[in-house]
GROMACS .gro file of C-alpha atoms in nm:
model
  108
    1UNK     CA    1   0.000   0.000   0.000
    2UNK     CA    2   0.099   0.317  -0.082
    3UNK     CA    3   0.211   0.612   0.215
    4UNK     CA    4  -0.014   0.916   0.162
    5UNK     CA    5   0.281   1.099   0.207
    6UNK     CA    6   0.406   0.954  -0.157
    7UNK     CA    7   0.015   1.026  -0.286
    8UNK     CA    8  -0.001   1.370  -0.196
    9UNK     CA    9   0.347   1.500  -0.137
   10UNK     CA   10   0.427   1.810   0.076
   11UNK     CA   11   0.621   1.941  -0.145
   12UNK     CA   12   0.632   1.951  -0.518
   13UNK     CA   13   0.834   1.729  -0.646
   14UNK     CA   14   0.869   1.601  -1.094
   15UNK     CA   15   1.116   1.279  -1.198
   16UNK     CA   16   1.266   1.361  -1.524
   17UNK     CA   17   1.375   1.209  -1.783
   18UNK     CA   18   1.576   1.399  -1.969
   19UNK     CA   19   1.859   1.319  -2.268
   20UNK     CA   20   1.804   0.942  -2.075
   21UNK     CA   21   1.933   1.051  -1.741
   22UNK     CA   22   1.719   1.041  -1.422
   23UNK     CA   23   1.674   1.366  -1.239
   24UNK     CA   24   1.505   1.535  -1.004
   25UNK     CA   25   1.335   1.895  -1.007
   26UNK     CA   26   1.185   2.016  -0.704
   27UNK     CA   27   1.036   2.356  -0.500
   28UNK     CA   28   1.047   2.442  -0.137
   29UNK     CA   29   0.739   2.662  -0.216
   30UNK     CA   30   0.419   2.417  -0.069
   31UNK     CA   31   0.212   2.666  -0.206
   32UNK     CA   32   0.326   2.560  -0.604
   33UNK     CA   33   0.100   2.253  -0.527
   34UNK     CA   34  -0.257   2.436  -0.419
   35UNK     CA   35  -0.256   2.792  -0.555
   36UNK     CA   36  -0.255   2.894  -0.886
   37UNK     CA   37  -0.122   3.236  -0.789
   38UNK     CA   38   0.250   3.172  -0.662
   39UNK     CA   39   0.287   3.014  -0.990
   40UNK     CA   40   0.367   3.339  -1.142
   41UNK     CA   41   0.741   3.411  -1.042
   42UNK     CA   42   0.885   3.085  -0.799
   43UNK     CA   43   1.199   2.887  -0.773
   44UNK     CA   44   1.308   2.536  -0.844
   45UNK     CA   45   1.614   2.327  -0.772
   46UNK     CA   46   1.724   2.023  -1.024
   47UNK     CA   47   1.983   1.751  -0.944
   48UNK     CA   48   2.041   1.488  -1.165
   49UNK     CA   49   2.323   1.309  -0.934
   50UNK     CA   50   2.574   1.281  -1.261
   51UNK     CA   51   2.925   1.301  -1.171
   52UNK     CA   52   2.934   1.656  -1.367
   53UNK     CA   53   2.642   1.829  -1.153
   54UNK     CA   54   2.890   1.949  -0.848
   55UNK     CA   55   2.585   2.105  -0.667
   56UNK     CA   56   2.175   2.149  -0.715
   57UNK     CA   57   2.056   2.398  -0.945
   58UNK     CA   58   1.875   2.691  -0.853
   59UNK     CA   59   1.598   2.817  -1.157
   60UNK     CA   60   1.432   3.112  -1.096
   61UNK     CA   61   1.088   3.035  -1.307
   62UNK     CA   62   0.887   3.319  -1.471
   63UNK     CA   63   0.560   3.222  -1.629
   64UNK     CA   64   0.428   3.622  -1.638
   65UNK     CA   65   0.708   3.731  -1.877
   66UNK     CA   66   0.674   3.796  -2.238
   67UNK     CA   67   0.830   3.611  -2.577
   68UNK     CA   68   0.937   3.924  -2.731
   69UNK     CA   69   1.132   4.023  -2.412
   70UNK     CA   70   1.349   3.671  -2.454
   71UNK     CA   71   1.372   3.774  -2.788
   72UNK     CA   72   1.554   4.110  -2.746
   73UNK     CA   73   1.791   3.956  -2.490
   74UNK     CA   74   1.880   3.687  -2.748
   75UNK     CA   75   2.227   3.710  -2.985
   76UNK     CA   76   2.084   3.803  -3.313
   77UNK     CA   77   2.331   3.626  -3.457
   78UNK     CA   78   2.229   3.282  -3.354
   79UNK     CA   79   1.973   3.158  -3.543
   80UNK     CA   80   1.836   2.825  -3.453
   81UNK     CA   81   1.911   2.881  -3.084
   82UNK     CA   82   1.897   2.560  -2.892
   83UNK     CA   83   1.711   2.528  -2.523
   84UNK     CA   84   1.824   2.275  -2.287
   85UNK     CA   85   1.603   1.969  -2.271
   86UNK     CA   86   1.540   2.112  -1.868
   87UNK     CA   87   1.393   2.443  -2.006
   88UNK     CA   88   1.182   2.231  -2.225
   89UNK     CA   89   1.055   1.996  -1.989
   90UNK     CA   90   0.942   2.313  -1.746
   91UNK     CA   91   0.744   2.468  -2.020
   92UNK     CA   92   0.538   2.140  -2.094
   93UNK     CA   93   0.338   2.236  -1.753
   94UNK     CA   94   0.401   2.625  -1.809
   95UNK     CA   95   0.366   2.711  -2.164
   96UNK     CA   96   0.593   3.001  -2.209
   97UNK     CA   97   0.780   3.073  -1.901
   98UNK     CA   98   1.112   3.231  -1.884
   99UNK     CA   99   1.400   2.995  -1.675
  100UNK     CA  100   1.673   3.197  -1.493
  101UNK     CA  101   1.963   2.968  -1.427
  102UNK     CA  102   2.093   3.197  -1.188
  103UNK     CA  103   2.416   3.221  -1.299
  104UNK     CA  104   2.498   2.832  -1.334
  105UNK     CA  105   2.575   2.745  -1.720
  106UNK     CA  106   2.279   2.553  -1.852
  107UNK     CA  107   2.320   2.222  -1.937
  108UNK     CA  108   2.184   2.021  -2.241
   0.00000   0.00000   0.00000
């Protein structure tokens, strides 16, 4: 039988998948999991426990900002720009939001 605990966790908590590696992403922020309105600036953490990650990940997530703003920040001279698989997997459950890596170097 299963622990409610695991059911209905405290926290909110996503497995990933991601290039074939396990990972996980996860908030401090109870809140993400009941009320719509703290989803529109929050943070995340992801570890994926690979030998190259030497500490969690700290992603500032903005699902308020706009497409044209990314746009301007963005190296005109880069067409095709590719967006880790991380960033990807975040916008499947908010369409559009901006990640801030907080100064680590995204990885694909």
């Amino acid at each position: 039988q299963v622990s409610p605990g695991l059911r209905m966790p405290r926290l909110p908590v996503w497995l990933c998948s991601l290039s074939g590696r396990h990972s996980v992403l996860f908030g401090t922020d109870s809140r993400l999991l009941s009320d719509w309105k703290s989803e529109r600036m929050f943070h995340l953490y992801f570890y994926s426990g690979q030998q190259e990650q030497t500490q969690t990940a700290h992603l500032t997530i903005d699902t308020h900002s706009h497409h044209w703003e990314e746009a301007q920040r963005e190296d005109s001279c880069s067409p095709g720009k590719r967006h880790p698989a991380l960033e990807m997997a975040i916008r499947t459950k908010w369409a559009g939001a901006t990640v801030s890596w907080n100064g680590t170097d995204p990885f694909f």
